[in-house]
PDB file of C-alpha atoms in Angstrom:
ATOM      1  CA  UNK A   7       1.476   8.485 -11.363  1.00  0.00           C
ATOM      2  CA  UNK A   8       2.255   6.177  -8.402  1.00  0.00           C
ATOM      3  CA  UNK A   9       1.935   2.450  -9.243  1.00  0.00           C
ATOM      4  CA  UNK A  10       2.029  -0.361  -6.280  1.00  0.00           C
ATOM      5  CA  UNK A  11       2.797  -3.703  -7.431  1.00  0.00           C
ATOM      6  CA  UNK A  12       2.858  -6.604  -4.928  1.00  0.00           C
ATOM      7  CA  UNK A  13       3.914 -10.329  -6.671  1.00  0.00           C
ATOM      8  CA  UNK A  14       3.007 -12.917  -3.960  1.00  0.00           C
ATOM      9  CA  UNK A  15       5.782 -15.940  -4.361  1.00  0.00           C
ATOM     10  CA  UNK A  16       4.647 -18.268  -2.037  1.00  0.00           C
ATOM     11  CA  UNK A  17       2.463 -18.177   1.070  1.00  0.00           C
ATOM     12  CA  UNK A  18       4.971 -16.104   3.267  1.00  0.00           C
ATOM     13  CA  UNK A  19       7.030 -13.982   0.401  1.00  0.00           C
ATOM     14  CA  UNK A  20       5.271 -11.070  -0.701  1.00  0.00           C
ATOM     15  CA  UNK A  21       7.474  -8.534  -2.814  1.00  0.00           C
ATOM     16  CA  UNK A  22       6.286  -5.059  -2.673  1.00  0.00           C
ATOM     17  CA  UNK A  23       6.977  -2.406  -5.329  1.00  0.00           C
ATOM     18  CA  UNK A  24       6.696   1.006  -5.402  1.00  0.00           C
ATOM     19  CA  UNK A  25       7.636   3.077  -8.646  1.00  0.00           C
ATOM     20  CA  UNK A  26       6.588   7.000  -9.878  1.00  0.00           C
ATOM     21  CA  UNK A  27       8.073   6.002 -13.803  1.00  0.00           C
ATOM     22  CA  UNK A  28      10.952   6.913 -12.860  1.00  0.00           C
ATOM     23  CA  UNK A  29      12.004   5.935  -9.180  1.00  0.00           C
ATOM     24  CA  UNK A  30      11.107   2.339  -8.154  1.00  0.00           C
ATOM     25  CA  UNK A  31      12.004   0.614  -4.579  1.00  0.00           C
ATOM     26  CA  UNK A  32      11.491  -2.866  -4.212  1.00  0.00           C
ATOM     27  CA  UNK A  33      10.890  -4.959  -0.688  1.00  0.00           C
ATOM     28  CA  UNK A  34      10.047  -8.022   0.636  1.00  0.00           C
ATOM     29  CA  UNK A  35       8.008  -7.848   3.881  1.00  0.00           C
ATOM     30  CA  UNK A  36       7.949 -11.373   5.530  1.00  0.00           C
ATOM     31  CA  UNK A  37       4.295 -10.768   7.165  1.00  0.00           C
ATOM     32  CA  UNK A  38       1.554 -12.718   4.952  1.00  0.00           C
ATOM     33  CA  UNK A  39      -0.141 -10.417   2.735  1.00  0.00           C
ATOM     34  CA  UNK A  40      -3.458  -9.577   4.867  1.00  0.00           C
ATOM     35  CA  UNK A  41      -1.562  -8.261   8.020  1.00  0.00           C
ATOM     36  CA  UNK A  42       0.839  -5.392   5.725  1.00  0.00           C
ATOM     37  CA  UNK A  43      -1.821  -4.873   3.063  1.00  0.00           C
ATOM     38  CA  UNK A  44      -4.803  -3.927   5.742  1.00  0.00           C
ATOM     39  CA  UNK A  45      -2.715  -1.356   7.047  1.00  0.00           C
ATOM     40  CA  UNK A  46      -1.526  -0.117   3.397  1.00  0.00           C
ATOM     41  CA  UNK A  47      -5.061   0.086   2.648  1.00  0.00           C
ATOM     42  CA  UNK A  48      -6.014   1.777   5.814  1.00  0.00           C
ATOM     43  CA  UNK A  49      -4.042   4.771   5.771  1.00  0.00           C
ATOM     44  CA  UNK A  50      -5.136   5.004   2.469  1.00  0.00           C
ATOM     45  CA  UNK A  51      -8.860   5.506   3.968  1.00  0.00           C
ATOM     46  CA  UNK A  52      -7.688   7.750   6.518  1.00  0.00           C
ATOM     47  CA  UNK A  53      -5.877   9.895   4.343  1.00  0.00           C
ATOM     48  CA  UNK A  54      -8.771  10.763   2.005  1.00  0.00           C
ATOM     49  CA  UNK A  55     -10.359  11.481   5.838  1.00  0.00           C
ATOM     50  CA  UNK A  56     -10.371  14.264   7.930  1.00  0.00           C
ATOM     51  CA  UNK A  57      -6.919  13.209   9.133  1.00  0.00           C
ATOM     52  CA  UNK A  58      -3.570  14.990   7.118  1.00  0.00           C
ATOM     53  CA  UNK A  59      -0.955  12.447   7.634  1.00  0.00           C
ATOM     54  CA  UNK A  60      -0.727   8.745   8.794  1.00  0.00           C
ATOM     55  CA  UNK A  61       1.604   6.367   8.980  1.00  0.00           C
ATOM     56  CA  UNK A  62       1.975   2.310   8.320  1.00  0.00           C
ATOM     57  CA  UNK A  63       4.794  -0.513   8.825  1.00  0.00           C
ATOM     58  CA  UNK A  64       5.430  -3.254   7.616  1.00  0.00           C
ATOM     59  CA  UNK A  65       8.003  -5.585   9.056  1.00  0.00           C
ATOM     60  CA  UNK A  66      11.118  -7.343   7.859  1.00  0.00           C
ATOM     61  CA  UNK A  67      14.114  -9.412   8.722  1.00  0.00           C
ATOM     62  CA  UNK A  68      16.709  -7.424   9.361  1.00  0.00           C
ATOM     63  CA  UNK A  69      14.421  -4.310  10.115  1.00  0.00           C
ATOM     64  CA  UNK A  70      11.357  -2.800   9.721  1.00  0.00           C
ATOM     65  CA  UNK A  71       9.906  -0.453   6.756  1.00  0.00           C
ATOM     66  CA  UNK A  72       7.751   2.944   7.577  1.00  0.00           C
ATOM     67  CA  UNK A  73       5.247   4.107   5.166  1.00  0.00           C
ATOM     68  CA  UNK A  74       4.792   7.716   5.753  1.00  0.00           C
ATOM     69  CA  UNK A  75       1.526   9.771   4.010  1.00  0.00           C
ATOM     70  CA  UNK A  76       1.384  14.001   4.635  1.00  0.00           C
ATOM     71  CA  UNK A  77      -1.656  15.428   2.791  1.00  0.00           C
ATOM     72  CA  UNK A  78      -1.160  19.161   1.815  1.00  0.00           C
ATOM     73  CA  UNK A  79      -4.378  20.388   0.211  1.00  0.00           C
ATOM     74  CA  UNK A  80      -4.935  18.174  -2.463  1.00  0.00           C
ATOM     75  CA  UNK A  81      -1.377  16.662  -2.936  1.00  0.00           C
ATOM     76  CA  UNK A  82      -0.003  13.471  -1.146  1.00  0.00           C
ATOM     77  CA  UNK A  83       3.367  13.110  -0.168  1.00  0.00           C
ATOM     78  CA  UNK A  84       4.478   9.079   0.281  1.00  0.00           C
ATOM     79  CA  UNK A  85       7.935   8.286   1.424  1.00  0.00           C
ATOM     80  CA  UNK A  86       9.023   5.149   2.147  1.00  0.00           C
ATOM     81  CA  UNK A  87      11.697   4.151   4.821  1.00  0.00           C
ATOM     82  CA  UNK A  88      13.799   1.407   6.093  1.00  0.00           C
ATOM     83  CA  UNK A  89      15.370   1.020   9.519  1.00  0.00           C
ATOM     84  CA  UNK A  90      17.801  -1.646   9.952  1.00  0.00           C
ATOM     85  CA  UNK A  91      17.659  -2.166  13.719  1.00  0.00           C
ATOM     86  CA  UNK A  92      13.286  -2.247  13.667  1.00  0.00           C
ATOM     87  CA  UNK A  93      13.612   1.056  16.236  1.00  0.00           C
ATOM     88  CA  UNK A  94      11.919   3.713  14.527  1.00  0.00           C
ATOM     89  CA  UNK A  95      12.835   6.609  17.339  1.00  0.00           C
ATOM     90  CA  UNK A  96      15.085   7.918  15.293  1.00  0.00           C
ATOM     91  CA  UNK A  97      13.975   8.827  11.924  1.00  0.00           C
ATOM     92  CA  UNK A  98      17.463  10.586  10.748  1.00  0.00           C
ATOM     93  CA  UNK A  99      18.856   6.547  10.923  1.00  0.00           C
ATOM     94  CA  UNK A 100      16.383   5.804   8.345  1.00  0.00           C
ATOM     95  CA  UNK A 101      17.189   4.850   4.605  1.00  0.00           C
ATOM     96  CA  UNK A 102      15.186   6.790   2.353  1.00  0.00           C
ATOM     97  CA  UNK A 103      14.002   4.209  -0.132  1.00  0.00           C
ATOM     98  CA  UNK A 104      11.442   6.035  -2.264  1.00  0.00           C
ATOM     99  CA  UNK A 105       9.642   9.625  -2.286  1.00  0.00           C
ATOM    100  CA  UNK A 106       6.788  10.883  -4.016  1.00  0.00           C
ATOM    101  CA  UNK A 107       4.259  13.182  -4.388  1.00  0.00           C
ATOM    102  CA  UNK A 108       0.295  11.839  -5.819  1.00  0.00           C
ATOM    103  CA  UNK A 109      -3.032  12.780  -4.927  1.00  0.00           C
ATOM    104  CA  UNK A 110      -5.328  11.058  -2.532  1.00  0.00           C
ATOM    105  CA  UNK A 111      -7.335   9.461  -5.045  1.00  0.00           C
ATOM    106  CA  UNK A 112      -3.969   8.419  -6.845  1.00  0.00           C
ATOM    107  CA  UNK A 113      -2.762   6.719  -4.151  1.00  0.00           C
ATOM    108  CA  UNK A 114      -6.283   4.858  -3.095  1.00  0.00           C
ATOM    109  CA  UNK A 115      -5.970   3.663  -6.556  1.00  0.00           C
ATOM    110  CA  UNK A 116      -2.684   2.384  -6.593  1.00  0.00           C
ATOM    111  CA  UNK A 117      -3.777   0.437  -3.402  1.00  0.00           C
ATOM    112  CA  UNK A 118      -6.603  -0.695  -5.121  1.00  0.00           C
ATOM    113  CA  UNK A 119      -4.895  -2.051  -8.023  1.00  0.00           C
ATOM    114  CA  UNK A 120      -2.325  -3.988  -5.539  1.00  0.00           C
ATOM    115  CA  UNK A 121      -4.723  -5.370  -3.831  1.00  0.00           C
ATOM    116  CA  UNK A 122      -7.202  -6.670  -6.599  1.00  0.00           C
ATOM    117  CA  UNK A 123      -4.465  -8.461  -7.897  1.00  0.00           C
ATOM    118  CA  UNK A 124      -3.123 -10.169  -4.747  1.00  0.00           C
ATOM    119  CA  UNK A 125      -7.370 -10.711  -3.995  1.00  0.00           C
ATOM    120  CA  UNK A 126      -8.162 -11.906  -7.557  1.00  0.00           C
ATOM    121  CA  UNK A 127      -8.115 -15.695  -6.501  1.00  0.00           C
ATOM    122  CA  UNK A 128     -11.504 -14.694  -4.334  1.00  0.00           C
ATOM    123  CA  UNK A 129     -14.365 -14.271  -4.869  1.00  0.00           C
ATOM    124  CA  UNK A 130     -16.052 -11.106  -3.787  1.00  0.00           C
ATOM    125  CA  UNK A 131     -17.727 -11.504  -0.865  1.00  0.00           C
ATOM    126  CA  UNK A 132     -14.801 -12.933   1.227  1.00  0.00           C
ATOM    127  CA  UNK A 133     -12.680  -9.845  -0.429  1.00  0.00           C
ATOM    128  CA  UNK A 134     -15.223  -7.086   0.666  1.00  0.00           C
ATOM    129  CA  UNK A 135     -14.992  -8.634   4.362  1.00  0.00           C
ATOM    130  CA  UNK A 136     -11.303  -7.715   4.039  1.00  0.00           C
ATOM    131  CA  UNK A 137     -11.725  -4.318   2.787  1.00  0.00           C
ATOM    132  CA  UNK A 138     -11.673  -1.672   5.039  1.00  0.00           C
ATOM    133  CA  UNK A 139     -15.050  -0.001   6.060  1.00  0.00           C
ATOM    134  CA  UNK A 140     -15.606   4.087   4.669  1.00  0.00           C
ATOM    135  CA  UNK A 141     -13.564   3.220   1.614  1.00  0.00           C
ATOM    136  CA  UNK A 142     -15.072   5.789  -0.940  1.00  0.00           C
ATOM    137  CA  UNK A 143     -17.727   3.408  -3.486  1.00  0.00           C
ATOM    138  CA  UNK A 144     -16.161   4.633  -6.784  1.00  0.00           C
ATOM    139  CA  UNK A 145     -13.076   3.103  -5.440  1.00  0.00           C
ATOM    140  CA  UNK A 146     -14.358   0.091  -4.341  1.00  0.00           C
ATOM    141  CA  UNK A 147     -16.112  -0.156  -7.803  1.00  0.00           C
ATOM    142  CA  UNK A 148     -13.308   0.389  -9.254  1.00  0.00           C
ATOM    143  CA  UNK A 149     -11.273  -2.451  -7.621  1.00  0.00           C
ATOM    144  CA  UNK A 150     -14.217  -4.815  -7.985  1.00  0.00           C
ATOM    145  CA  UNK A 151     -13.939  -4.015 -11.769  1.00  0.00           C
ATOM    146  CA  UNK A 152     -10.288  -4.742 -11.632  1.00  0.00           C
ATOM    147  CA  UNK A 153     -10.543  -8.442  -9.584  1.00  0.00           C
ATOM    148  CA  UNK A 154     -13.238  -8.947 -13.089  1.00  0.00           C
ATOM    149  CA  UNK A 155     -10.798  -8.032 -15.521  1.00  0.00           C
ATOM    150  CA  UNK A 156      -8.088  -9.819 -14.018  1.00  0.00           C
ATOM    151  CA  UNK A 157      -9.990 -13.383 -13.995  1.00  0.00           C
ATOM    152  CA  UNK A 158     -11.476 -12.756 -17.118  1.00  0.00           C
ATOM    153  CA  UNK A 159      -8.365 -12.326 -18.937  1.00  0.00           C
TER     154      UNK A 159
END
């Protein structure tokens, strides 16, 4: 199961972890959280589209990361890469940091758990302005649940 955690330090430092239970890669984009996360979240909607693969990036000092997403039938491959020198032309001159393999749904979640805890200080309305449109309900359900659970507790 892929889990995304994202721990928000201050207004600028947002660290970023991705982990299968076994394999776990850690980074710390210096974007605020909206700018990475929208695109994080969008693949995720066009993924569980009619598209097969997408791609997002999320920028660093030194460097750059590349999210990569390949759907084959109802598996998702994610890798995640890091390029020192921000030029992506050359994918061979990427560090692999992390690989795995999920389904569609699995990976919505994961994004949806991220998010509702980065989101859960507010309220619902201004989150569902943020949230991309076409995300599947049960998902967005499910992530409003979340932001609940999270204040409640």
């Amino acid at each position: 199961m892929l889990e995304i955690k994202a721990n928000l330090h201050s207004s600028h430092v947002l660290e970023i972890a991705f982990s299968d239970g076994s394999n776990e890669a850690i980074i710390y984009p210096s974007h605020i959280p909206d700018d990475s996360l929208k695109l994080l979240a969008e693949a995720a909607v066009r993924v569980l589209g009619p598209a097969h693969s997408t791609e997002f990036v999320m920028y660093d000092e030194p460097g750059e990361y590349l999210g990569l997403l390949e759907a084959t039938g109802d598996q998702l491959e994610f890798k995640l890469l890091h390029f020192r020198d921000s030029v992506r032309a050359d994918r061979a001159q990427a560090q692999p940091l992390f690989s795995t393999c999920t389904t569609a749904i699995g990976f919505a979640r994961a994004v949806s758990r991220m998010l509702a805890t980065l989101q859960a200080g507010t309220d619902e309305e201004r989150f569902a302005e943020v949230w991309p449109p076409g995300f599947p309900q049960a998902t967005f359900d499910l992530l409003r649940n979340s932001i609940r659970r999270f204040r409640d507790a």
